[in-house]
Amino acid sequence: MKRVHNRFFHPTTVTKVIYIILMFMFISVTLMTFIYVQGRVFDGIRSYVRGEGLWAKAQKDAVLYLERYSYTHNEDDYEAFKEAVKVNLGDHQARIAMDKIPMDLKSAREGFLAGQNSPEDIDSVIWFYTYFKNISYMKEAVSLWREGDEDIAELITLGSKLYEKITEKKHAEIIKIRHELDIINKRLFILENRFSQALGEGARWAKKTAFTASLLILLFFISLSIWISQQIIKSISKAERRLRVSESRFRSLSQSNTIGIMSWTIQGEIVDANDYFLNMLGYTRRDLELGHINWQEMTPPQWQRRDALAIEQLLETGKCEPYEKELYHKNGGCTPVYLGAS
Protein backbone atom coordinates (compact mmCIF):
# COMPACT_ATOMS: atom_id res chain seq x y z
CA MET A 1 0.00 0.00 0.00
CA LYS A 2 1.33 3.41 -0.93
CA ARG A 3 1.88 5.75 2.02
CA VAL A 4 0.55 9.29 1.70
CA HIS A 5 2.19 12.13 3.67
CA ASN A 6 0.22 15.21 4.63
CA ARG A 7 2.29 18.38 4.14
CA PHE A 8 0.25 20.23 6.75
CA PHE A 9 1.38 17.88 9.50
CA HIS A 10 4.91 17.56 8.07
CA PRO A 11 5.74 21.17 7.10
CA THR A 12 9.01 22.08 5.46
CA THR A 13 11.39 24.66 6.93
CA VAL A 14 10.04 27.31 4.56
CA THR A 15 6.49 26.47 5.64
CA LYS A 16 7.48 26.79 9.30
CA VAL A 17 9.02 30.19 8.63
CA ILE A 18 5.80 31.24 6.89
CA TYR A 19 3.80 29.99 9.90
CA ILE A 20 5.98 32.08 12.22
CA ILE A 21 5.61 35.19 10.05
CA LEU A 22 1.84 34.69 9.85
CA MET A 23 1.69 34.18 13.62
CA PHE A 24 3.49 37.45 14.31
CA MET A 25 1.29 39.23 11.76
CA PHE A 26 -1.78 37.82 13.50
CA ILE A 27 -0.45 38.88 16.90
CA SER A 28 0.32 42.38 15.62
CA VAL A 29 -3.09 42.82 13.97
CA THR A 30 -4.90 41.43 17.03
CA LEU A 31 -3.05 43.72 19.45
CA MET A 32 -3.52 46.74 17.20
CA THR A 33 -7.24 46.00 16.91
CA PHE A 34 -7.56 45.51 20.66
CA ILE A 35 -5.68 48.73 21.42
CA TYR A 36 -7.83 50.60 18.88
CA VAL A 37 -11.10 49.28 20.35
CA GLN A 38 -9.90 49.91 23.90
CA GLY A 39 -9.02 53.49 22.96
CA ARG A 40 -12.41 54.03 21.34
CA VAL A 41 -14.21 52.66 24.41
CA PHE A 42 -12.41 54.92 26.88
CA ASP A 43 -12.72 57.87 24.49
CA GLY A 44 -16.47 57.19 24.23
CA ILE A 45 -16.85 57.07 28.03
CA ARG A 46 -14.85 60.28 28.39
CA SER A 47 -17.01 61.99 25.76
CA TYR A 48 -20.21 60.90 27.50
CA VAL A 49 -18.94 62.17 30.87
CA ARG A 50 -18.08 65.51 29.28
CA GLY A 51 -21.44 65.61 27.49
CA GLU A 52 -23.28 64.86 30.73
CA GLY A 53 -21.49 67.78 32.37
CA LEU A 54 -22.61 70.11 29.58
CA TRP A 55 -26.18 68.75 29.81
CA ALA A 56 -26.31 69.21 33.59
CA LYS A 57 -24.88 72.73 33.41
CA ALA A 58 -27.41 73.74 30.76
CA GLN A 59 -30.27 72.29 32.83
CA LYS A 60 -29.17 74.15 35.96
CA ASP A 61 -28.76 77.38 34.01
CA ALA A 62 -32.22 76.93 32.52
CA VAL A 63 -33.79 76.47 35.98
CA LEU A 64 -31.80 79.42 37.34
CA TYR A 65 -32.95 81.75 34.55
CA LEU A 66 -36.55 80.57 34.90
CA GLU A 67 -36.51 81.13 38.66
CA ARG A 68 -35.02 84.58 38.16
CA TYR A 69 -37.66 85.32 35.55
CA SER A 70 -40.36 84.37 38.04
CA TYR A 71 -39.12 87.22 40.28
CA THR A 72 -37.88 89.86 37.85
CA HIS A 73 -40.44 89.34 35.06
CA ASN A 74 -37.61 90.44 32.77
CA GLU A 75 -38.00 88.80 29.35
CA ASP A 76 -34.20 88.74 28.93
CA ASP A 77 -34.17 86.05 31.64
CA TYR A 78 -36.83 84.10 29.79
CA GLU A 79 -34.82 84.32 26.54
CA ALA A 80 -31.73 83.14 28.45
CA PHE A 81 -33.79 80.18 29.71
CA LYS A 82 -34.78 79.23 26.15
CA GLU A 83 -31.17 79.57 25.01
CA ALA A 84 -29.86 77.36 27.83
CA VAL A 85 -32.39 74.60 27.25
CA LYS A 86 -31.32 74.33 23.58
CA VAL A 87 -28.35 72.26 24.81
CA ASN A 88 -30.68 69.68 26.34
CA LEU A 89 -32.96 69.70 23.29
CA GLY A 90 -29.94 69.15 21.01
CA ASP A 91 -28.89 66.04 22.94
CA HIS A 92 -32.52 64.86 22.84
CA GLN A 93 -32.52 65.22 19.06
CA ALA A 94 -29.25 63.26 18.85
CA ARG A 95 -30.60 60.37 20.94
CA ILE A 96 -33.79 60.13 18.88
CA ALA A 97 -31.71 60.14 15.67
CA MET A 98 -29.41 57.39 16.97
CA ASP A 99 -32.39 55.21 17.93
CA LYS A 100 -33.74 55.28 14.39
CA ILE A 101 -33.26 52.28 12.08
CA PRO A 102 -31.14 53.03 10.16
CA MET A 103 -29.44 55.60 12.35
CA ASP A 104 -29.83 59.21 11.17
CA LEU A 105 -26.19 60.26 11.45
CA LYS A 106 -26.70 63.76 10.07
CA SER A 107 -29.44 64.61 12.57
CA ALA A 108 -27.42 63.00 15.40
CA ARG A 109 -24.38 65.15 14.61
CA GLU A 110 -26.50 68.29 14.36
CA GLY A 111 -28.08 67.49 17.71
CA PHE A 112 -24.76 66.94 19.47
CA LEU A 113 -23.40 70.18 18.00
CA ALA A 114 -26.49 71.99 19.33
CA GLY A 115 -25.70 70.33 22.67
CA GLN A 116 -22.30 72.13 22.56
CA ASN A 117 -20.37 68.84 22.32
CA SER A 118 -16.91 69.11 20.81
CA PRO A 119 -16.90 68.10 17.12
CA GLU A 120 -13.95 65.79 17.92
CA ASP A 121 -16.09 63.93 20.49
CA ILE A 122 -19.19 63.39 18.36
CA ASP A 123 -17.94 60.38 16.37
CA SER A 124 -16.79 58.69 19.60
CA VAL A 125 -20.18 59.30 21.24
CA ILE A 126 -22.07 57.87 18.25
CA TRP A 127 -19.71 54.87 17.94
CA PHE A 128 -19.96 54.08 21.65
CA TYR A 129 -23.76 54.41 21.61
CA THR A 130 -24.01 52.14 18.55
CA TYR A 131 -22.01 49.24 19.99
CA PHE A 132 -22.59 49.54 23.74
CA LYS A 133 -26.13 50.84 24.21
CA ASN A 134 -27.29 47.33 25.18
CA ILE A 135 -24.55 46.80 27.77
CA SER A 136 -26.14 46.94 31.24
CA TYR A 137 -24.36 50.10 32.42
CA MET A 138 -24.93 51.98 29.19
CA LYS A 139 -28.51 50.69 29.01
CA GLU A 140 -29.18 52.18 32.44
CA ALA A 141 -27.53 55.47 31.43
CA VAL A 142 -29.67 55.70 28.27
CA SER A 143 -32.80 54.97 30.32
CA LEU A 144 -31.89 57.84 32.66
CA TRP A 145 -31.19 60.00 29.63
CA ARG A 146 -34.77 59.37 28.43
CA GLU A 147 -36.17 60.26 31.86
CA GLY A 148 -34.12 63.44 31.85
CA ASP A 149 -35.49 64.38 28.42
CA GLU A 150 -39.02 63.91 29.74
CA ASP A 151 -38.26 66.22 32.66
CA ILE A 152 -36.72 68.78 30.29
CA ALA A 153 -39.91 68.67 28.20
CA GLU A 154 -41.89 69.25 31.40
CA LEU A 155 -39.52 72.10 32.30
CA ILE A 156 -40.12 73.76 28.91
CA THR A 157 -43.89 73.38 29.37
CA LEU A 158 -43.57 74.90 32.81
CA GLY A 159 -41.54 77.78 31.37
CA SER A 160 -44.27 78.51 28.79
CA LYS A 161 -46.89 78.34 31.53
CA LEU A 162 -44.84 80.73 33.70
CA TYR A 163 -44.58 83.16 30.78
CA GLU A 164 -48.39 83.15 30.42
CA LYS A 165 -49.03 83.68 34.14
CA ILE A 166 -46.53 86.55 34.31
CA THR A 167 -48.21 88.13 31.30
CA GLU A 168 -51.58 87.70 33.01
CA LYS A 169 -50.04 88.89 36.35
CA LYS A 170 -51.42 85.92 38.30
CA HIS A 171 -49.07 85.96 41.26
CA ALA A 172 -50.58 82.97 43.06
CA GLU A 173 -50.07 80.80 39.98
CA ILE A 174 -46.49 82.09 39.64
CA ILE A 175 -45.70 80.96 43.20
CA LYS A 176 -47.17 77.54 42.47
CA ILE A 177 -45.09 77.22 39.28
CA ARG A 178 -42.00 78.23 41.25
CA HIS A 179 -42.66 75.33 43.62
CA GLU A 180 -43.10 72.89 40.69
CA LEU A 181 -39.88 74.21 39.23
CA ASP A 182 -38.06 73.36 42.45
CA ILE A 183 -39.45 69.81 42.35
CA ILE A 184 -38.29 69.27 38.74
CA ASN A 185 -34.85 70.66 39.56
CA LYS A 186 -34.40 68.24 42.49
CA ARG A 187 -35.59 65.34 40.34
CA LEU A 188 -33.15 66.25 37.58
CA PHE A 189 -30.34 66.56 40.13
CA ILE A 190 -30.98 62.97 41.27
CA LEU A 191 -31.13 61.75 37.65
CA GLU A 192 -27.83 63.46 36.82
CA ASN A 193 -26.14 61.82 39.81
CA ARG A 194 -27.49 58.42 38.81
CA PHE A 195 -26.37 58.99 35.22
CA SER A 196 -22.85 59.90 36.36
CA GLN A 197 -22.79 56.88 38.66
CA ALA A 198 -23.84 54.57 35.79
CA LEU A 199 -21.09 55.98 33.58
CA GLY A 200 -18.57 55.63 36.40
CA GLU A 201 -19.50 52.00 36.98
CA GLY A 202 -19.36 51.43 33.21
CA ALA A 203 -15.89 52.96 33.09
CA ARG A 204 -14.70 50.71 35.93
CA TRP A 205 -16.24 47.68 34.20
CA ALA A 206 -14.57 48.63 30.90
CA LYS A 207 -11.21 49.07 32.66
CA LYS A 208 -11.52 45.71 34.42
CA THR A 209 -12.67 43.98 31.24
CA ALA A 210 -9.85 45.55 29.23
CA PHE A 211 -7.29 44.43 31.82
CA THR A 212 -8.70 40.88 31.88
CA ALA A 213 -8.81 40.71 28.08
CA SER A 214 -5.23 42.04 27.85
CA LEU A 215 -4.06 39.43 30.34
CA LEU A 216 -5.85 36.60 28.50
CA ILE A 217 -4.52 37.73 25.13
CA LEU A 218 -1.01 37.99 26.57
CA LEU A 219 -1.21 34.52 28.13
CA PHE A 220 -2.61 33.09 24.89
CA PHE A 221 0.19 34.53 22.78
CA ILE A 222 2.85 33.51 25.31
CA SER A 223 1.46 29.96 25.31
CA LEU A 224 1.27 29.94 21.53
CA SER A 225 4.84 31.24 21.21
CA ILE A 226 6.13 28.64 23.69
CA TRP A 227 4.33 25.83 21.85
CA ILE A 228 5.60 26.96 18.44
CA SER A 229 9.12 27.43 19.84
CA GLN A 230 9.04 23.90 21.27
CA GLN A 231 7.93 22.53 17.92
CA ILE A 232 10.72 24.40 16.12
CA ILE A 233 13.31 23.24 18.67
CA LYS A 234 12.11 19.64 18.29
CA SER A 235 12.25 19.99 14.51
CA ILE A 236 15.77 21.47 14.63
CA SER A 237 16.95 18.75 17.02
CA LYS A 238 15.47 16.07 14.78
CA ALA A 239 17.09 17.65 11.71
CA GLU A 240 20.45 17.83 13.52
CA ARG A 241 20.23 14.14 14.46
CA ARG A 242 19.46 13.25 10.85
CA LEU A 243 22.30 15.47 9.68
CA ARG A 244 24.76 13.81 12.06
CA VAL A 245 23.67 10.38 10.84
CA SER A 246 23.93 11.51 7.22
CA GLU A 247 27.32 13.12 7.85
CA SER A 248 28.56 9.93 9.54
CA ARG A 249 27.41 7.83 6.60
CA PHE A 250 28.98 10.22 4.09
CA ARG A 251 32.24 10.24 6.04
CA SER A 252 32.30 6.46 6.10
CA LEU A 253 31.57 6.38 2.38
CA SER A 254 34.16 9.03 1.49
CA GLN A 255 36.83 7.21 3.46
CA SER A 256 36.07 3.88 1.89
CA ASN A 257 38.37 2.09 -0.58
CA THR A 258 35.56 0.92 -2.84
CA ILE A 259 34.31 4.10 -4.52
CA GLY A 260 35.78 7.42 -5.60
CA ILE A 261 34.04 10.54 -4.32
CA MET A 262 34.69 14.15 -5.24
CA SER A 263 33.13 17.58 -4.57
CA TRP A 264 33.18 19.82 -7.60
CA THR A 265 31.90 22.99 -9.28
CA ILE A 266 30.21 23.36 -12.65
CA GLN A 267 33.28 25.29 -13.82
CA GLY A 268 35.24 22.05 -13.42
CA GLU A 269 37.20 22.72 -10.21
CA ILE A 270 37.45 19.75 -7.85
CA VAL A 271 37.42 21.19 -4.33
CA ASP A 272 37.60 17.91 -2.42
CA ALA A 273 38.04 14.19 -3.11
CA ASN A 274 38.74 11.00 -1.25
CA ASP A 275 41.99 9.06 -1.56
CA TYR A 276 40.42 6.33 -3.70
CA PHE A 277 39.47 8.90 -6.37
CA LEU A 278 42.92 10.54 -6.31
CA ASN A 279 44.79 7.23 -6.47
CA MET A 280 42.53 6.01 -9.30
CA LEU A 281 43.68 8.91 -11.52
CA GLY A 282 47.25 9.25 -10.26
CA TYR A 283 46.87 12.48 -8.31
CA THR A 284 47.97 13.39 -4.81
CA ARG A 285 46.28 15.46 -2.11
CA ARG A 286 48.92 18.12 -2.80
CA ASP A 287 47.61 18.41 -6.38
CA LEU A 288 44.12 18.84 -4.94
CA GLU A 289 45.20 21.58 -2.51
CA LEU A 290 46.98 23.48 -5.28
CA GLY A 291 43.87 23.33 -7.47
CA HIS A 292 45.56 21.35 -10.26
CA ILE A 293 42.65 18.96 -10.76
CA ASN A 294 39.80 20.01 -13.07
CA TRP A 295 37.27 17.41 -14.23
CA GLN A 296 36.51 19.31 -17.45
CA GLU A 297 40.22 19.35 -18.39
CA MET A 298 40.38 15.66 -17.46
CA THR A 299 37.47 14.80 -19.80
CA PRO A 300 38.20 13.71 -23.42
CA PRO A 301 36.33 15.81 -26.05
CA GLN A 302 33.99 12.96 -27.05
CA TRP A 303 32.44 12.92 -23.53
CA GLN A 304 31.86 16.65 -23.12
CA ARG A 305 28.39 16.53 -24.75
CA ARG A 306 27.31 13.77 -22.38
CA ASP A 307 28.62 15.81 -19.43
CA ALA A 308 26.57 18.81 -20.60
CA LEU A 309 23.40 16.67 -20.59
CA ALA A 310 24.24 15.44 -17.09
CA ILE A 311 24.71 19.01 -15.79
CA GLU A 312 21.41 20.04 -17.39
CA GLN A 313 19.71 17.14 -15.62
CA LEU A 314 21.39 18.12 -12.33
CA LEU A 315 20.12 21.69 -12.58
CA GLU A 316 16.58 20.50 -13.25
CA THR A 317 16.24 17.60 -10.80
CA GLY A 318 19.19 17.86 -8.43
CA LYS A 319 20.76 14.59 -9.62
CA CYS A 320 21.73 12.80 -12.81
CA GLU A 321 21.48 9.18 -13.83
CA PRO A 322 24.84 7.32 -13.63
CA TYR A 323 26.64 6.90 -16.95
CA GLU A 324 29.94 5.59 -18.33
CA LYS A 325 32.72 7.90 -19.50
CA GLU A 326 36.51 8.29 -19.38
CA LEU A 327 38.88 10.61 -17.53
CA TYR A 328 42.51 11.36 -18.37
CA HIS A 329 45.02 9.77 -16.01
CA LYS A 330 47.72 12.11 -14.69
CA ASN A 331 50.43 9.88 -16.18
CA GLY A 332 48.72 9.61 -19.56
CA GLY A 333 46.00 7.42 -21.07
CA CYS A 334 42.36 7.22 -20.09
CA THR A 335 40.65 5.60 -17.14
CA PRO A 336 37.09 4.30 -17.65
CA VAL A 337 34.68 5.39 -14.88
CA TYR A 338 31.01 4.90 -14.02
CA LEU A 339 29.89 8.34 -12.81
CA GLY A 340 26.86 9.64 -10.99
CA ALA A 341 26.28 13.03 -9.37
CA SER A 342 23.93 14.92 -7.09
PDB file of C-alpha atoms in Angstrom, residues 87-221:
ATOM      1  CA  VAL A  87     -28.352  72.260  24.810  1.00  0.00           C
ATOM      2  CA  ASN A  88     -30.679  69.677  26.337  1.00  0.00           C
ATOM      3  CA  LEU A  89     -32.962  69.699  23.288  1.00  0.00           C
ATOM      4  CA  GLY A  90     -29.940  69.153  21.014  1.00  0.00           C
ATOM      5  CA  ASP A  91     -28.889  66.044  22.943  1.00  0.00           C
ATOM      6  CA  HIS A  92     -32.517  64.861  22.844  1.00  0.00           C
ATOM      7  CA  GLN A  93     -32.519  65.225  19.056  1.00  0.00           C
ATOM      8  CA  ALA A  94     -29.246  63.256  18.845  1.00  0.00           C
ATOM      9  CA  ARG A  95     -30.601  60.374  20.937  1.00  0.00           C
ATOM     10  CA  ILE A  96     -33.791  60.127  18.881  1.00  0.00           C
ATOM     11  CA  ALA A  97     -31.714  60.144  15.668  1.00  0.00           C
ATOM     12  CA  MET A  98     -29.409  57.390  16.972  1.00  0.00           C
ATOM     13  CA  ASP A  99     -32.391  55.212  17.925  1.00  0.00           C
ATOM     14  CA  LYS A 100     -33.737  55.284  14.387  1.00  0.00           C
ATOM     15  CA  ILE A 101     -33.262  52.281  12.082  1.00  0.00           C
ATOM     16  CA  PRO A 102     -31.139  53.029  10.156  1.00  0.00           C
ATOM     17  CA  MET A 103     -29.435  55.599  12.347  1.00  0.00           C
ATOM     18  CA  ASP A 104     -29.829  59.212  11.173  1.00  0.00           C
ATOM     19  CA  LEU A 105     -26.192  60.258  11.454  1.00  0.00           C
ATOM     20  CA  LYS A 106     -26.703  63.759  10.066  1.00  0.00           C
ATOM     21  CA  SER A 107     -29.438  64.605  12.566  1.00  0.00           C
ATOM     22  CA  ALA A 108     -27.423  62.997  15.396  1.00  0.00           C
ATOM     23  CA  ARG A 109     -24.380  65.150  14.611  1.00  0.00           C
ATOM     24  CA  GLU A 110     -26.501  68.292  14.356  1.00  0.00           C
ATOM     25  CA  GLY A 111     -28.083  67.487  17.709  1.00  0.00           C
ATOM     26  CA  PHE A 112     -24.761  66.942  19.466  1.00  0.00           C
ATOM     27  CA  LEU A 113     -23.401  70.178  18.003  1.00  0.00           C
ATOM     28  CA  ALA A 114     -26.487  71.990  19.333  1.00  0.00           C
ATOM     29  CA  GLY A 115     -25.699  70.333  22.668  1.00  0.00           C
ATOM     30  CA  GLN A 116     -22.301  72.130  22.559  1.00  0.00           C
ATOM     31  CA  ASN A 117     -20.368  68.839  22.321  1.00  0.00           C
ATOM     32  CA  SER A 118     -16.910  69.105  20.813  1.00  0.00           C
ATOM     33  CA  PRO A 119     -16.899  68.096  17.117  1.00  0.00           C
ATOM     34  CA  GLU A 120     -13.948  65.792  17.920  1.00  0.00           C
ATOM     35  CA  ASP A 121     -16.091  63.930  20.488  1.00  0.00           C
ATOM     36  CA  ILE A 122     -19.189  63.388  18.362  1.00  0.00           C
ATOM     37  CA  ASP A 123     -17.936  60.376  16.368  1.00  0.00           C
ATOM     38  CA  SER A 124     -16.788  58.688  19.595  1.00  0.00           C
ATOM     39  CA  VAL A 125     -20.179  59.299  21.238  1.00  0.00           C
ATOM     40  CA  ILE A 126     -22.073  57.873  18.247  1.00  0.00           C
ATOM     41  CA  TRP A 127     -19.707  54.869  17.940  1.00  0.00           C
ATOM     42  CA  PHE A 128     -19.961  54.083  21.649  1.00  0.00           C
ATOM     43  CA  TYR A 129     -23.763  54.406  21.611  1.00  0.00           C
ATOM     44  CA  THR A 130     -24.011  52.135  18.550  1.00  0.00           C
ATOM     45  CA  TYR A 131     -22.005  49.241  19.987  1.00  0.00           C
ATOM     46  CA  PHE A 132     -22.593  49.542  23.739  1.00  0.00           C
ATOM     47  CA  LYS A 133     -26.131  50.842  24.207  1.00  0.00           C
ATOM     48  CA  ASN A 134     -27.292  47.330  25.184  1.00  0.00           C
ATOM     49  CA  ILE A 135     -24.548  46.795  27.774  1.00  0.00           C
ATOM     50  CA  SER A 136     -26.141  46.938  31.237  1.00  0.00           C
ATOM     51  CA  TYR A 137     -24.356  50.103  32.417  1.00  0.00           C
ATOM     52  CA  MET A 138     -24.928  51.981  29.187  1.00  0.00           C
ATOM     53  CA  LYS A 139     -28.507  50.688  29.011  1.00  0.00           C
ATOM     54  CA  GLU A 140     -29.181  52.181  32.438  1.00  0.00           C
ATOM     55  CA  ALA A 141     -27.533  55.467  31.426  1.00  0.00           C
ATOM     56  CA  VAL A 142     -29.669  55.696  28.268  1.00  0.00           C
ATOM     57  CA  SER A 143     -32.801  54.969  30.318  1.00  0.00           C
ATOM     58  CA  LEU A 144     -31.885  57.836  32.661  1.00  0.00           C
ATOM     59  CA  TRP A 145     -31.194  60.003  29.627  1.00  0.00           C
ATOM     60  CA  ARG A 146     -34.774  59.368  28.433  1.00  0.00           C
ATOM     61  CA  GLU A 147     -36.167  60.261  31.865  1.00  0.00           C
ATOM     62  CA  GLY A 148     -34.123  63.440  31.848  1.00  0.00           C
ATOM     63  CA  ASP A 149     -35.486  64.385  28.417  1.00  0.00           C
ATOM     64  CA  GLU A 150     -39.019  63.907  29.740  1.00  0.00           C
ATOM     65  CA  ASP A 151     -38.262  66.221  32.658  1.00  0.00           C
ATOM     66  CA  ILE A 152     -36.717  68.784  30.293  1.00  0.00           C
ATOM     67  CA  ALA A 153     -39.909  68.666  28.205  1.00  0.00           C
ATOM     68  CA  GLU A 154     -41.887  69.253  31.402  1.00  0.00           C
ATOM     69  CA  LEU A 155     -39.520  72.099  32.299  1.00  0.00           C
ATOM     70  CA  ILE A 156     -40.123  73.756  28.910  1.00  0.00           C
ATOM     71  CA  THR A 157     -43.891  73.378  29.367  1.00  0.00           C
ATOM     72  CA  LEU A 158     -43.568  74.903  32.812  1.00  0.00           C
ATOM     73  CA  GLY A 159     -41.545  77.776  31.366  1.00  0.00           C
ATOM     74  CA  SER A 160     -44.267  78.514  28.792  1.00  0.00           C
ATOM     75  CA  LYS A 161     -46.885  78.345  31.535  1.00  0.00           C
ATOM     76  CA  LEU A 162     -44.845  80.733  33.698  1.00  0.00           C
ATOM     77  CA  TYR A 163     -44.582  83.164  30.784  1.00  0.00           C
ATOM     78  CA  GLU A 164     -48.386  83.148  30.417  1.00  0.00           C
ATOM     79  CA  LYS A 165     -49.033  83.681  34.140  1.00  0.00           C
ATOM     80  CA  ILE A 166     -46.528  86.545  34.309  1.00  0.00           C
ATOM     81  CA  THR A 167     -48.209  88.133  31.298  1.00  0.00           C
ATOM     82  CA  GLU A 168     -51.584  87.699  33.011  1.00  0.00           C
ATOM     83  CA  LYS A 169     -50.038  88.887  36.346  1.00  0.00           C
ATOM     84  CA  LYS A 170     -51.419  85.921  38.302  1.00  0.00           C
ATOM     85  CA  HIS A 171     -49.065  85.956  41.258  1.00  0.00           C
ATOM     86  CA  ALA A 172     -50.581  82.968  43.062  1.00  0.00           C
ATOM     87  CA  GLU A 173     -50.066  80.799  39.984  1.00  0.00           C
ATOM     88  CA  ILE A 174     -46.495  82.085  39.636  1.00  0.00           C
ATOM     89  CA  ILE A 175     -45.696  80.964  43.200  1.00  0.00           C
ATOM     90  CA  LYS A 176     -47.170  77.538  42.468  1.00  0.00           C
ATOM     91  CA  ILE A 177     -45.089  77.218  39.283  1.00  0.00           C
ATOM     92  CA  ARG A 178     -42.001  78.233  41.249  1.00  0.00           C
ATOM     93  CA  HIS A 179     -42.661  75.333  43.620  1.00  0.00           C
ATOM     94  CA  GLU A 180     -43.103  72.893  40.690  1.00  0.00           C
ATOM     95  CA  LEU A 181     -39.875  74.213  39.226  1.00  0.00           C
ATOM     96  CA  ASP A 182     -38.065  73.361  42.449  1.00  0.00           C
ATOM     97  CA  ILE A 183     -39.447  69.806  42.351  1.00  0.00           C
ATOM     98  CA  ILE A 184     -38.290  69.270  38.739  1.00  0.00           C
ATOM     99  CA  ASN A 185     -34.852  70.663  39.563  1.00  0.00           C
ATOM    100  CA  LYS A 186     -34.405  68.243  42.492  1.00  0.00           C
ATOM    101  CA  ARG A 187     -35.593  65.340  40.342  1.00  0.00           C
ATOM    102  CA  LEU A 188     -33.146  66.247  37.585  1.00  0.00           C
ATOM    103  CA  PHE A 189     -30.340  66.558  40.132  1.00  0.00           C
ATOM    104  CA  ILE A 190     -30.982  62.969  41.266  1.00  0.00           C
ATOM    105  CA  LEU A 191     -31.133  61.753  37.647  1.00  0.00           C
ATOM    106  CA  GLU A 192     -27.830  63.464  36.821  1.00  0.00           C
ATOM    107  CA  ASN A 193     -26.135  61.822  39.807  1.00  0.00           C
ATOM    108  CA  ARG A 194     -27.493  58.416  38.811  1.00  0.00           C
ATOM    109  CA  PHE A 195     -26.369  58.992  35.216  1.00  0.00           C
ATOM    110  CA  SER A 196     -22.850  59.903  36.362  1.00  0.00           C
ATOM    111  CA  GLN A 197     -22.786  56.876  38.661  1.00  0.00           C
ATOM    112  CA  ALA A 198     -23.844  54.567  35.795  1.00  0.00           C
ATOM    113  CA  LEU A 199     -21.088  55.983  33.576  1.00  0.00           C
ATOM    114  CA  GLY A 200     -18.571  55.631  36.400  1.00  0.00           C
ATOM    115  CA  GLU A 201     -19.504  51.999  36.978  1.00  0.00           C
ATOM    116  CA  GLY A 202     -19.360  51.428  33.215  1.00  0.00           C
ATOM    117  CA  ALA A 203     -15.887  52.960  33.088  1.00  0.00           C
ATOM    118  CA  ARG A 204     -14.704  50.713  35.925  1.00  0.00           C
ATOM    119  CA  TRP A 205     -16.240  47.681  34.199  1.00  0.00           C
ATOM    120  CA  ALA A 206     -14.565  48.630  30.903  1.00  0.00           C
ATOM    121  CA  LYS A 207     -11.211  49.071  32.660  1.00  0.00           C
ATOM    122  CA  LYS A 208     -11.522  45.711  34.420  1.00  0.00           C
ATOM    123  CA  THR A 209     -12.673  43.982  31.237  1.00  0.00           C
ATOM    124  CA  ALA A 210      -9.848  45.545  29.225  1.00  0.00           C
ATOM    125  CA  PHE A 211      -7.290  44.428  31.818  1.00  0.00           C
ATOM    126  CA  THR A 212      -8.697  40.876  31.880  1.00  0.00           C
ATOM    127  CA  ALA A 213      -8.807  40.711  28.081  1.00  0.00           C
ATOM    128  CA  SER A 214      -5.232  42.041  27.853  1.00  0.00           C
ATOM    129  CA  LEU A 215      -4.064  39.428  30.339  1.00  0.00           C
ATOM    130  CA  LEU A 216      -5.853  36.600  28.500  1.00  0.00           C
ATOM    131  CA  ILE A 217      -4.521  37.726  25.129  1.00  0.00           C
ATOM    132  CA  LEU A 218      -1.009  37.989  26.570  1.00  0.00           C
ATOM    133  CA  LEU A 219      -1.214  34.518  28.128  1.00  0.00           C
ATOM    134  CA  PHE A 220      -2.609  33.093  24.892  1.00  0.00           C
ATOM    135  CA  PHE A 221       0.192  34.533  22.783  1.00  0.00           C
TER     136      PHE A 221
END
